Amino acid sequence: MTDQGRDTAVGAVEFMYRPRHGDVVAGIRVRDRIRRLVYVRWGFTLLFAALGVRTLVAYESPLIAAGLAFFCAALIWATPHLQAHHVIRTVEWQGDYRTAVSAAGITTASNHCVLTQYWTMFRGYRETRDHFVLFSRDRNILCVEVLPKRALPGPQAADQLRALLARHIAPASS
């Protein structure tokens, strides 16, 4: 991480990555599971799909009505991917992110900005196979910090990051 006037804390885990679509989708999916929005999304997806099938089978209505119902079902199902696409379009111009996780918090820098988030910003985290996902304290978890494991320098860095997270924030409960 470039020293842009800040000291790097001893024992910090540092890594560099370029955000990917899959990183953002993983963060959104984990957040949706915690908020139980997965059930709502799948419920509406199945409702619109059933409406489309019913329109095709039971009524002699135009094909456009069934097509519209199936389109709505697909759009509801694809919401996390659409959100991730929007996020990536918003941040991709910033290039690589250099992140340091230390006892003070998480500092992320790009060529254009530096963001420091203290541990009090987060209420919990969840570890997935490929990511560490941290959740903001607000009721609806509007902010999600995704730390991709692929950017860690080695397995010992993952263990060190796991220990830092466990020391400062609790694993998120479902």
Short mmCIF file of N, CA and C in Angstrom, two decimals:
data_model
loop_
_atom_site.label_atom_id
_atom_site.label_comp_id
_atom_site.label_asym_id
_atom_site.label_seq_id
_atom_site.Cartn_x
_atom_site.Cartn_y
_atom_site.Cartn_z
N MET A 1 0.86 -1.17 0.00
CA MET A 1 0.00 0.00 0.00
C MET A 1 0.90 1.23 0.00
N THR A 2 0.59 2.18 -0.78
CA THR A 2 1.37 3.41 -0.83
C THR A 2 1.14 4.19 0.44
N ASP A 3 2.22 4.79 0.95
CA ASP A 3 2.07 5.51 2.21
C ASP A 3 1.39 6.84 1.96
N GLN A 4 0.34 7.18 1.75
CA GLN A 4 -0.20 8.49 1.44
C GLN A 4 -0.39 9.31 2.72
N GLY A 5 0.66 9.35 3.55
CA GLY A 5 0.58 10.16 4.77
C GLY A 5 0.04 9.40 5.96
N ARG A 6 -0.22 8.13 5.85
CA ARG A 6 -0.74 7.35 6.95
C ARG A 6 0.24 6.25 7.28
N ASP A 7 0.34 5.92 8.55
CA ASP A 7 1.21 4.83 8.98
C ASP A 7 0.47 3.52 8.80
N THR A 8 1.18 2.53 8.31
CA THR A 8 0.61 1.20 8.23
C THR A 8 0.81 0.53 9.58
N ALA A 9 -0.27 0.07 10.15
CA ALA A 9 -0.21 -0.52 11.49
C ALA A 9 0.56 -1.83 11.46
N VAL A 10 1.23 -2.09 12.56
CA VAL A 10 1.94 -3.35 12.72
C VAL A 10 0.90 -4.46 12.80
N GLY A 11 1.14 -5.54 12.11
CA GLY A 11 0.20 -6.66 12.13
C GLY A 11 -0.97 -6.49 11.18
N ALA A 12 -0.90 -5.52 10.29
CA ALA A 12 -1.98 -5.30 9.33
C ALA A 12 -1.89 -6.34 8.21
N VAL A 13 -3.04 -6.72 7.71
CA VAL A 13 -3.11 -7.59 6.54
C VAL A 13 -3.32 -6.68 5.34
N GLU A 14 -2.40 -6.75 4.39
CA GLU A 14 -2.48 -5.89 3.22
C GLU A 14 -2.65 -6.72 1.97
N PHE A 15 -3.50 -6.24 1.07
CA PHE A 15 -3.66 -6.91 -0.20
C PHE A 15 -4.16 -5.94 -1.25
N MET A 16 -4.02 -6.33 -2.51
CA MET A 16 -4.41 -5.48 -3.63
C MET A 16 -5.29 -6.30 -4.57
N TYR A 17 -6.34 -5.68 -5.05
CA TYR A 17 -7.26 -6.36 -5.95
C TYR A 17 -8.02 -5.36 -6.80
N ARG A 18 -8.58 -5.85 -7.87
CA ARG A 18 -9.50 -5.07 -8.70
C ARG A 18 -10.88 -5.70 -8.48
N PRO A 19 -11.86 -4.91 -8.05
CA PRO A 19 -13.19 -5.48 -7.80
C PRO A 19 -13.75 -6.15 -9.05
N ARG A 20 -14.38 -7.31 -8.84
CA ARG A 20 -15.01 -8.07 -9.92
C ARG A 20 -16.50 -8.20 -9.67
N HIS A 21 -17.21 -8.48 -10.73
CA HIS A 21 -18.66 -8.67 -10.65
C HIS A 21 -19.00 -9.73 -9.61
N GLY A 22 -18.27 -10.83 -9.60
CA GLY A 22 -18.53 -11.92 -8.66
C GLY A 22 -18.34 -11.52 -7.21
N ASP A 23 -17.41 -10.60 -6.95
CA ASP A 23 -17.20 -10.11 -5.58
C ASP A 23 -18.46 -9.40 -5.08
N VAL A 24 -18.98 -8.53 -5.92
CA VAL A 24 -20.15 -7.75 -5.52
C VAL A 24 -21.38 -8.65 -5.39
N VAL A 25 -21.55 -9.59 -6.33
CA VAL A 25 -22.68 -10.51 -6.25
C VAL A 25 -22.60 -11.33 -4.96
N ALA A 26 -21.40 -11.78 -4.60
CA ALA A 26 -21.24 -12.54 -3.36
C ALA A 26 -21.65 -11.70 -2.15
N GLY A 27 -21.25 -10.44 -2.11
CA GLY A 27 -21.63 -9.57 -1.01
C GLY A 27 -23.13 -9.36 -0.93
N ILE A 28 -23.76 -9.14 -2.08
CA ILE A 28 -25.21 -8.93 -2.12
C ILE A 28 -25.94 -10.20 -1.70
N ARG A 29 -25.48 -11.35 -2.16
CA ARG A 29 -26.15 -12.61 -1.80
C ARG A 29 -26.06 -12.90 -0.31
N VAL A 30 -24.90 -12.66 0.26
CA VAL A 30 -24.74 -12.90 1.70
C VAL A 30 -25.62 -11.93 2.48
N ARG A 31 -25.62 -10.68 2.08
CA ARG A 31 -26.47 -9.68 2.75
C ARG A 31 -27.95 -10.07 2.63
N ASP A 32 -28.37 -10.51 1.44
CA ASP A 32 -29.77 -10.89 1.25
C ASP A 32 -30.15 -12.10 2.09
N ARG A 33 -29.20 -13.03 2.28
CA ARG A 33 -29.49 -14.19 3.14
C ARG A 33 -29.70 -13.75 4.59
N ILE A 34 -28.88 -12.83 5.05
CA ILE A 34 -29.02 -12.35 6.43
C ILE A 34 -30.32 -11.59 6.61
N ARG A 35 -30.68 -10.78 5.62
CA ARG A 35 -31.93 -10.02 5.69
C ARG A 35 -33.15 -10.85 5.30
N ARG A 36 -32.93 -12.08 4.88
CA ARG A 36 -33.97 -13.01 4.45
C ARG A 36 -34.71 -12.52 3.21
N LEU A 37 -34.04 -11.72 2.40
CA LEU A 37 -34.64 -11.25 1.16
C LEU A 37 -34.63 -12.31 0.06
N VAL A 38 -33.84 -13.34 0.25
CA VAL A 38 -33.79 -14.43 -0.72
C VAL A 38 -35.18 -15.05 -0.85
N TYR A 39 -35.85 -15.25 0.27
CA TYR A 39 -37.19 -15.84 0.26
C TYR A 39 -38.19 -14.93 -0.44
N VAL A 40 -38.09 -13.65 -0.20
CA VAL A 40 -38.98 -12.69 -0.84
C VAL A 40 -38.74 -12.69 -2.35
N ARG A 41 -37.47 -12.64 -2.75
CA ARG A 41 -37.16 -12.61 -4.18
C ARG A 41 -37.63 -13.88 -4.88
N TRP A 42 -37.34 -15.04 -4.28
CA TRP A 42 -37.79 -16.29 -4.89
C TRP A 42 -39.31 -16.41 -4.88
N GLY A 43 -39.95 -15.91 -3.85
CA GLY A 43 -41.42 -15.93 -3.80
C GLY A 43 -42.03 -15.15 -4.95
N PHE A 44 -41.53 -13.93 -5.18
CA PHE A 44 -42.05 -13.13 -6.28
C PHE A 44 -41.67 -13.72 -7.64
N THR A 45 -40.48 -14.31 -7.73
CA THR A 45 -40.08 -14.95 -8.98
C THR A 45 -41.04 -16.09 -9.32
N LEU A 46 -41.31 -16.94 -8.34
CA LEU A 46 -42.23 -18.07 -8.56
C LEU A 46 -43.66 -17.59 -8.83
N LEU A 47 -44.07 -16.53 -8.15
CA LEU A 47 -45.41 -15.97 -8.36
C LEU A 47 -45.58 -15.51 -9.81
N PHE A 48 -44.62 -14.75 -10.31
CA PHE A 48 -44.72 -14.25 -11.68
C PHE A 48 -44.57 -15.38 -12.70
N ALA A 49 -43.71 -16.35 -12.40
CA ALA A 49 -43.58 -17.50 -13.31
C ALA A 49 -44.88 -18.29 -13.36
N ALA A 50 -45.51 -18.52 -12.20
CA ALA A 50 -46.79 -19.23 -12.17
C ALA A 50 -47.88 -18.44 -12.89
N LEU A 51 -47.84 -17.13 -12.72
CA LEU A 51 -48.80 -16.27 -13.43
C LEU A 51 -48.62 -16.41 -14.94
N GLY A 52 -47.37 -16.47 -15.39
CA GLY A 52 -47.11 -16.64 -16.81
C GLY A 52 -47.60 -17.97 -17.32
N VAL A 53 -47.36 -19.05 -16.56
CA VAL A 53 -47.84 -20.38 -16.96
C VAL A 53 -49.36 -20.41 -16.98
N ARG A 54 -49.95 -19.83 -15.94
CA ARG A 54 -51.42 -19.81 -15.87
C ARG A 54 -52.02 -19.02 -17.03
N THR A 55 -51.39 -17.93 -17.38
CA THR A 55 -51.87 -17.13 -18.49
C THR A 55 -51.79 -17.92 -19.80
N LEU A 56 -50.75 -18.68 -19.97
CA LEU A 56 -50.60 -19.49 -21.19
C LEU A 56 -51.61 -20.63 -21.24
N VAL A 57 -51.84 -21.29 -20.10
CA VAL A 57 -52.65 -22.49 -20.07
C VAL A 57 -54.15 -22.19 -19.94
N ALA A 58 -54.51 -21.33 -19.02
CA ALA A 58 -55.92 -21.16 -18.66
C ALA A 58 -56.68 -20.15 -19.50
N TYR A 59 -56.01 -19.20 -20.05
CA TYR A 59 -56.72 -18.15 -20.76
C TYR A 59 -56.32 -18.14 -22.23
N GLU A 60 -57.18 -17.59 -23.01
CA GLU A 60 -56.84 -17.39 -24.41
C GLU A 60 -56.41 -15.93 -24.59
N SER A 61 -55.48 -15.53 -23.75
CA SER A 61 -55.01 -14.15 -23.79
C SER A 61 -53.80 -14.06 -24.72
N PRO A 62 -53.46 -12.85 -25.09
CA PRO A 62 -52.31 -12.69 -25.98
C PRO A 62 -51.02 -13.22 -25.33
N LEU A 63 -50.12 -13.66 -26.15
CA LEU A 63 -48.84 -14.19 -25.70
C LEU A 63 -48.02 -13.12 -24.97
N ILE A 64 -48.30 -11.88 -25.26
CA ILE A 64 -47.54 -10.79 -24.66
C ILE A 64 -47.74 -10.76 -23.14
N ALA A 65 -48.92 -11.12 -22.65
CA ALA A 65 -49.18 -11.10 -21.20
C ALA A 65 -48.31 -12.15 -20.50
N ALA A 66 -48.25 -13.34 -21.06
CA ALA A 66 -47.41 -14.38 -20.47
C ALA A 66 -45.94 -13.99 -20.57
N GLY A 67 -45.55 -13.44 -21.70
CA GLY A 67 -44.17 -12.99 -21.89
C GLY A 67 -43.79 -11.93 -20.87
N LEU A 68 -44.70 -11.03 -20.59
CA LEU A 68 -44.44 -9.98 -19.59
C LEU A 68 -44.29 -10.58 -18.20
N ALA A 69 -45.11 -11.56 -17.87
CA ALA A 69 -45.01 -12.21 -16.55
C ALA A 69 -43.66 -12.93 -16.43
N PHE A 70 -43.24 -13.66 -17.48
CA PHE A 70 -41.95 -14.35 -17.45
C PHE A 70 -40.79 -13.35 -17.40
N PHE A 71 -40.93 -12.23 -18.09
CA PHE A 71 -39.89 -11.19 -18.04
C PHE A 71 -39.76 -10.64 -16.63
N CYS A 72 -40.88 -10.39 -15.97
CA CYS A 72 -40.84 -9.89 -14.58
C CYS A 72 -40.19 -10.92 -13.65
N ALA A 73 -40.51 -12.19 -13.85
CA ALA A 73 -39.90 -13.24 -13.02
C ALA A 73 -38.39 -13.25 -13.22
N ALA A 74 -37.94 -13.16 -14.46
CA ALA A 74 -36.50 -13.16 -14.74
C ALA A 74 -35.82 -11.91 -14.16
N LEU A 75 -36.48 -10.78 -14.26
CA LEU A 75 -35.92 -9.54 -13.74
C LEU A 75 -35.78 -9.58 -12.22
N ILE A 76 -36.78 -10.13 -11.55
CA ILE A 76 -36.71 -10.24 -10.09
C ILE A 76 -35.60 -11.20 -9.69
N TRP A 77 -35.49 -12.31 -10.39
CA TRP A 77 -34.44 -13.30 -10.09
C TRP A 77 -33.05 -12.70 -10.29
N ALA A 78 -32.90 -11.85 -11.32
CA ALA A 78 -31.59 -11.31 -11.68
C ALA A 78 -31.21 -10.04 -10.92
N THR A 79 -32.01 -9.61 -9.98
CA THR A 79 -31.75 -8.35 -9.27
C THR A 79 -30.34 -8.26 -8.68
N PRO A 80 -29.81 -9.29 -7.99
CA PRO A 80 -28.44 -9.16 -7.46
C PRO A 80 -27.40 -8.92 -8.56
N HIS A 81 -27.57 -9.56 -9.71
CA HIS A 81 -26.63 -9.37 -10.81
C HIS A 81 -26.73 -7.97 -11.40
N LEU A 82 -27.94 -7.45 -11.48
CA LEU A 82 -28.13 -6.08 -11.99
C LEU A 82 -27.52 -5.06 -11.03
N GLN A 83 -27.71 -5.29 -9.73
CA GLN A 83 -27.11 -4.39 -8.73
C GLN A 83 -25.58 -4.45 -8.82
N ALA A 84 -25.04 -5.66 -8.94
CA ALA A 84 -23.58 -5.82 -9.02
C ALA A 84 -23.04 -5.14 -10.28
N HIS A 85 -23.74 -5.28 -11.38
CA HIS A 85 -23.30 -4.63 -12.62
C HIS A 85 -23.23 -3.12 -12.44
N HIS A 86 -24.22 -2.55 -11.76
CA HIS A 86 -24.23 -1.11 -11.52
C HIS A 86 -23.06 -0.70 -10.62
N VAL A 87 -22.80 -1.47 -9.57
CA VAL A 87 -21.69 -1.15 -8.66
C VAL A 87 -20.36 -1.20 -9.42
N ILE A 88 -20.15 -2.25 -10.21
CA ILE A 88 -18.89 -2.39 -10.95
C ILE A 88 -18.72 -1.24 -11.93
N ARG A 89 -19.78 -0.85 -12.62
CA ARG A 89 -19.69 0.29 -13.54
C ARG A 89 -19.33 1.57 -12.80
N THR A 90 -19.76 1.67 -11.55
CA THR A 90 -19.48 2.86 -10.75
C THR A 90 -18.03 2.91 -10.29
N VAL A 91 -17.43 1.77 -9.95
CA VAL A 91 -16.10 1.77 -9.34
C VAL A 91 -14.96 1.31 -10.24
N GLU A 92 -15.26 0.72 -11.39
CA GLU A 92 -14.19 0.13 -12.20
C GLU A 92 -13.16 1.15 -12.69
N TRP A 93 -13.54 2.37 -12.88
CA TRP A 93 -12.61 3.38 -13.38
C TRP A 93 -11.51 3.70 -12.36
N GLN A 94 -11.72 3.32 -11.09
CA GLN A 94 -10.73 3.61 -10.05
C GLN A 94 -9.55 2.66 -10.07
N GLY A 95 -9.66 1.57 -10.82
CA GLY A 95 -8.55 0.64 -10.95
C GLY A 95 -8.38 -0.26 -9.74
N ASP A 96 -7.13 -0.57 -9.43
CA ASP A 96 -6.82 -1.48 -8.33
C ASP A 96 -7.07 -0.83 -6.98
N TYR A 97 -7.52 -1.64 -6.04
CA TYR A 97 -7.73 -1.21 -4.67
C TYR A 97 -6.64 -1.81 -3.82
N ARG A 98 -6.03 -1.00 -2.97
CA ARG A 98 -5.03 -1.45 -2.01
C ARG A 98 -5.68 -1.35 -0.63
N THR A 99 -5.80 -2.47 0.03
CA THR A 99 -6.54 -2.51 1.29
C THR A 99 -5.63 -2.99 2.41
N ALA A 100 -5.73 -2.33 3.56
CA ALA A 100 -5.02 -2.73 4.77
C ALA A 100 -6.05 -2.90 5.88
N VAL A 101 -6.06 -4.07 6.47
CA VAL A 101 -6.95 -4.35 7.60
C VAL A 101 -6.06 -4.43 8.83
N SER A 102 -6.33 -3.55 9.80
CA SER A 102 -5.49 -3.48 11.00
C SER A 102 -6.37 -3.34 12.22
N ALA A 103 -5.75 -3.20 13.37
CA ALA A 103 -6.49 -3.02 14.62
C ALA A 103 -7.29 -1.73 14.61
N ALA A 104 -6.90 -0.75 13.79
CA ALA A 104 -7.61 0.52 13.71
C ALA A 104 -8.86 0.44 12.84
N GLY A 105 -8.88 -0.47 11.88
CA GLY A 105 -10.01 -0.57 10.96
C GLY A 105 -9.55 -1.02 9.58
N ILE A 106 -10.31 -0.64 8.58
CA ILE A 106 -10.01 -1.03 7.20
C ILE A 106 -9.76 0.23 6.39
N THR A 107 -8.61 0.29 5.76
CA THR A 107 -8.27 1.42 4.89
C THR A 107 -8.11 0.91 3.48
N THR A 108 -8.89 1.48 2.57
CA THR A 108 -8.83 1.10 1.17
C THR A 108 -8.45 2.33 0.37
N ALA A 109 -7.48 2.17 -0.52
CA ALA A 109 -7.01 3.29 -1.33
C ALA A 109 -6.98 2.87 -2.79
N SER A 110 -7.31 3.82 -3.64
CA SER A 110 -7.13 3.66 -5.08
C SER A 110 -6.29 4.86 -5.52
N ASN A 111 -6.11 5.01 -6.80
CA ASN A 111 -5.35 6.16 -7.29
C ASN A 111 -6.10 7.47 -7.10
N HIS A 112 -7.38 7.39 -6.77
CA HIS A 112 -8.21 8.59 -6.71
C HIS A 112 -8.78 8.92 -5.33
N CYS A 113 -8.76 7.96 -4.42
CA CYS A 113 -9.34 8.24 -3.10
C CYS A 113 -8.81 7.27 -2.06
N VAL A 114 -9.02 7.65 -0.81
CA VAL A 114 -8.68 6.80 0.33
C VAL A 114 -9.90 6.79 1.25
N LEU A 115 -10.28 5.59 1.70
CA LEU A 115 -11.42 5.44 2.59
C LEU A 115 -10.97 4.63 3.80
N THR A 116 -11.15 5.21 4.98
CA THR A 116 -10.86 4.49 6.22
C THR A 116 -12.17 4.26 6.95
N GLN A 117 -12.42 2.99 7.28
CA GLN A 117 -13.62 2.62 8.01
C GLN A 117 -13.18 2.02 9.35
N TYR A 118 -13.65 2.61 10.43
CA TYR A 118 -13.32 2.10 11.75
C TYR A 118 -14.20 0.90 12.06
N TRP A 119 -13.77 0.10 13.01
CA TRP A 119 -14.51 -1.12 13.34
C TRP A 119 -15.92 -0.83 13.81
N THR A 120 -16.16 0.35 14.37
CA THR A 120 -17.51 0.69 14.83
C THR A 120 -18.50 0.81 13.68
N MET A 121 -18.01 0.88 12.45
CA MET A 121 -18.89 0.95 11.27
C MET A 121 -19.60 -0.38 11.03
N PHE A 122 -19.00 -1.47 11.49
CA PHE A 122 -19.49 -2.80 11.14
C PHE A 122 -20.17 -3.48 12.31
N ARG A 123 -21.19 -4.27 11.99
CA ARG A 123 -21.89 -5.04 13.03
C ARG A 123 -21.53 -6.51 12.99
N GLY A 124 -20.99 -6.97 11.89
CA GLY A 124 -20.64 -8.38 11.80
C GLY A 124 -20.03 -8.71 10.46
N TYR A 125 -19.63 -9.96 10.33
CA TYR A 125 -19.06 -10.41 9.07
C TYR A 125 -19.45 -11.86 8.83
N ARG A 126 -19.31 -12.27 7.61
CA ARG A 126 -19.57 -13.66 7.23
C ARG A 126 -18.46 -14.07 6.28
N GLU A 127 -17.92 -15.25 6.51
CA GLU A 127 -16.88 -15.76 5.62
C GLU A 127 -17.50 -16.76 4.65
N THR A 128 -17.23 -16.56 3.36
CA THR A 128 -17.65 -17.52 2.34
C THR A 128 -16.40 -18.22 1.82
N ARG A 129 -16.58 -19.08 0.86
CA ARG A 129 -15.44 -19.82 0.31
C ARG A 129 -14.41 -18.87 -0.30
N ASP A 130 -14.86 -17.79 -0.94
CA ASP A 130 -13.97 -16.90 -1.67
C ASP A 130 -13.87 -15.48 -1.12
N HIS A 131 -14.65 -15.15 -0.10
CA HIS A 131 -14.71 -13.75 0.36
C HIS A 131 -14.92 -13.67 1.87
N PHE A 132 -14.54 -12.50 2.41
CA PHE A 132 -14.97 -12.07 3.73
C PHE A 132 -15.94 -10.93 3.45
N VAL A 133 -17.15 -11.01 3.97
CA VAL A 133 -18.16 -9.98 3.73
C VAL A 133 -18.50 -9.33 5.06
N LEU A 134 -18.31 -8.01 5.15
CA LEU A 134 -18.57 -7.26 6.37
C LEU A 134 -19.83 -6.43 6.19
N PHE A 135 -20.64 -6.32 7.25
CA PHE A 135 -21.93 -5.65 7.18
C PHE A 135 -21.96 -4.40 8.04
N SER A 136 -22.56 -3.35 7.49
CA SER A 136 -22.69 -2.10 8.24
C SER A 136 -23.70 -2.24 9.36
N ARG A 137 -23.67 -1.30 10.28
CA ARG A 137 -24.52 -1.36 11.47
C ARG A 137 -25.97 -0.97 11.21
N ASP A 138 -26.24 -0.29 10.11
CA ASP A 138 -27.62 0.18 9.90
C ASP A 138 -28.57 -1.01 9.79
N ARG A 139 -29.82 -0.76 10.07
CA ARG A 139 -30.83 -1.81 10.17
C ARG A 139 -30.96 -2.64 8.89
N ASN A 140 -30.85 -1.99 7.74
CA ASN A 140 -31.05 -2.68 6.47
C ASN A 140 -29.76 -3.14 5.81
N ILE A 141 -28.64 -3.00 6.48
CA ILE A 141 -27.32 -3.38 5.96
C ILE A 141 -27.13 -2.77 4.56
N LEU A 142 -27.15 -1.46 4.49
CA LEU A 142 -27.01 -0.80 3.19
C LEU A 142 -25.58 -0.83 2.67
N CYS A 143 -24.61 -0.90 3.57
CA CYS A 143 -23.20 -0.94 3.15
C CYS A 143 -22.62 -2.32 3.41
N VAL A 144 -21.94 -2.83 2.42
CA VAL A 144 -21.29 -4.14 2.51
C VAL A 144 -19.86 -3.96 2.05
N GLU A 145 -18.92 -4.47 2.83
CA GLU A 145 -17.50 -4.44 2.45
C GLU A 145 -17.12 -5.87 2.09
N VAL A 146 -16.66 -6.08 0.86
CA VAL A 146 -16.29 -7.41 0.40
C VAL A 146 -14.77 -7.46 0.25
N LEU A 147 -14.16 -8.39 0.96
CA LEU A 147 -12.71 -8.59 0.89
C LEU A 147 -12.45 -9.93 0.21
N PRO A 148 -11.98 -9.92 -1.03
CA PRO A 148 -11.77 -11.19 -1.75
C PRO A 148 -10.54 -11.93 -1.25
N LYS A 149 -10.68 -13.22 -1.01
CA LYS A 149 -9.57 -14.03 -0.53
C LYS A 149 -8.49 -14.20 -1.60
N ARG A 150 -8.87 -14.08 -2.88
CA ARG A 150 -7.88 -14.27 -3.95
C ARG A 150 -6.77 -13.22 -3.89
N ALA A 151 -7.02 -12.10 -3.23
CA ALA A 151 -6.04 -11.01 -3.17
C ALA A 151 -5.08 -11.16 -1.99
N LEU A 152 -5.36 -12.07 -1.10
CA LEU A 152 -4.49 -12.26 0.06
C LEU A 152 -3.16 -12.87 -0.38
N PRO A 153 -2.06 -12.44 0.23
CA PRO A 153 -0.76 -12.95 -0.18
C PRO A 153 -0.53 -14.43 0.11
N GLY A 154 -1.27 -15.02 1.03
CA GLY A 154 -1.07 -16.44 1.34
C GLY A 154 -2.05 -16.92 2.39
N PRO A 155 -2.03 -18.22 2.69
CA PRO A 155 -2.96 -18.77 3.68
C PRO A 155 -2.77 -18.19 5.08
N GLN A 156 -1.53 -17.86 5.44
CA GLN A 156 -1.31 -17.26 6.76
C GLN A 156 -1.95 -15.89 6.85
N ALA A 157 -2.04 -15.16 5.74
CA ALA A 157 -2.72 -13.86 5.74
C ALA A 157 -4.22 -14.04 5.98
N ALA A 158 -4.79 -15.11 5.45
CA ALA A 158 -6.22 -15.39 5.68
C ALA A 158 -6.46 -15.67 7.16
N ASP A 159 -5.58 -16.43 7.78
CA ASP A 159 -5.71 -16.71 9.21
C ASP A 159 -5.56 -15.44 10.04
N GLN A 160 -4.61 -14.59 9.64
CA GLN A 160 -4.40 -13.32 10.35
C GLN A 160 -5.62 -12.41 10.19
N LEU A 161 -6.19 -12.36 8.98
CA LEU A 161 -7.38 -11.55 8.74
C LEU A 161 -8.56 -12.09 9.54
N ARG A 162 -8.72 -13.39 9.58
CA ARG A 162 -9.78 -14.04 10.35
C ARG A 162 -9.65 -13.66 11.83
N ALA A 163 -8.42 -13.66 12.35
CA ALA A 163 -8.19 -13.31 13.75
C ALA A 163 -8.51 -11.83 14.02
N LEU A 164 -8.12 -10.96 13.09
CA LEU A 164 -8.44 -9.53 13.24
C LEU A 164 -9.95 -9.30 13.24
N LEU A 165 -10.65 -9.95 12.32
CA LEU A 165 -12.10 -9.78 12.26
C LEU A 165 -12.75 -10.31 13.53
N ALA A 166 -12.32 -11.47 13.99
CA ALA A 166 -12.91 -12.05 15.20
C ALA A 166 -12.65 -11.18 16.43
N ARG A 167 -11.51 -10.50 16.46
CA ARG A 167 -11.17 -9.64 17.58
C ARG A 167 -12.04 -8.39 17.64
N HIS A 168 -12.45 -7.88 16.47
CA HIS A 168 -13.12 -6.58 16.44
C HIS A 168 -14.62 -6.63 16.14
N ILE A 169 -15.07 -7.63 15.40
CA ILE A 169 -16.51 -7.75 15.10
C ILE A 169 -16.90 -9.22 15.17
N ALA A 170 -18.14 -9.45 15.47
CA ALA A 170 -18.64 -10.82 15.63
C ALA A 170 -19.09 -11.39 14.30
N PRO A 171 -19.03 -12.69 14.14
CA PRO A 171 -19.63 -13.29 12.95
C PRO A 171 -21.13 -12.97 12.92
N ALA A 172 -21.64 -12.68 11.74
CA ALA A 172 -23.05 -12.31 11.62
C ALA A 172 -23.93 -13.52 11.83
N SER A 173 -25.02 -13.32 12.56
CA SER A 173 -25.97 -14.41 12.76
C SER A 173 -27.02 -14.33 11.66
N SER A 174 -27.57 -15.46 11.34
CA SER A 174 -28.59 -15.52 10.28
C SER A 174 -29.90 -15.00 10.74
#
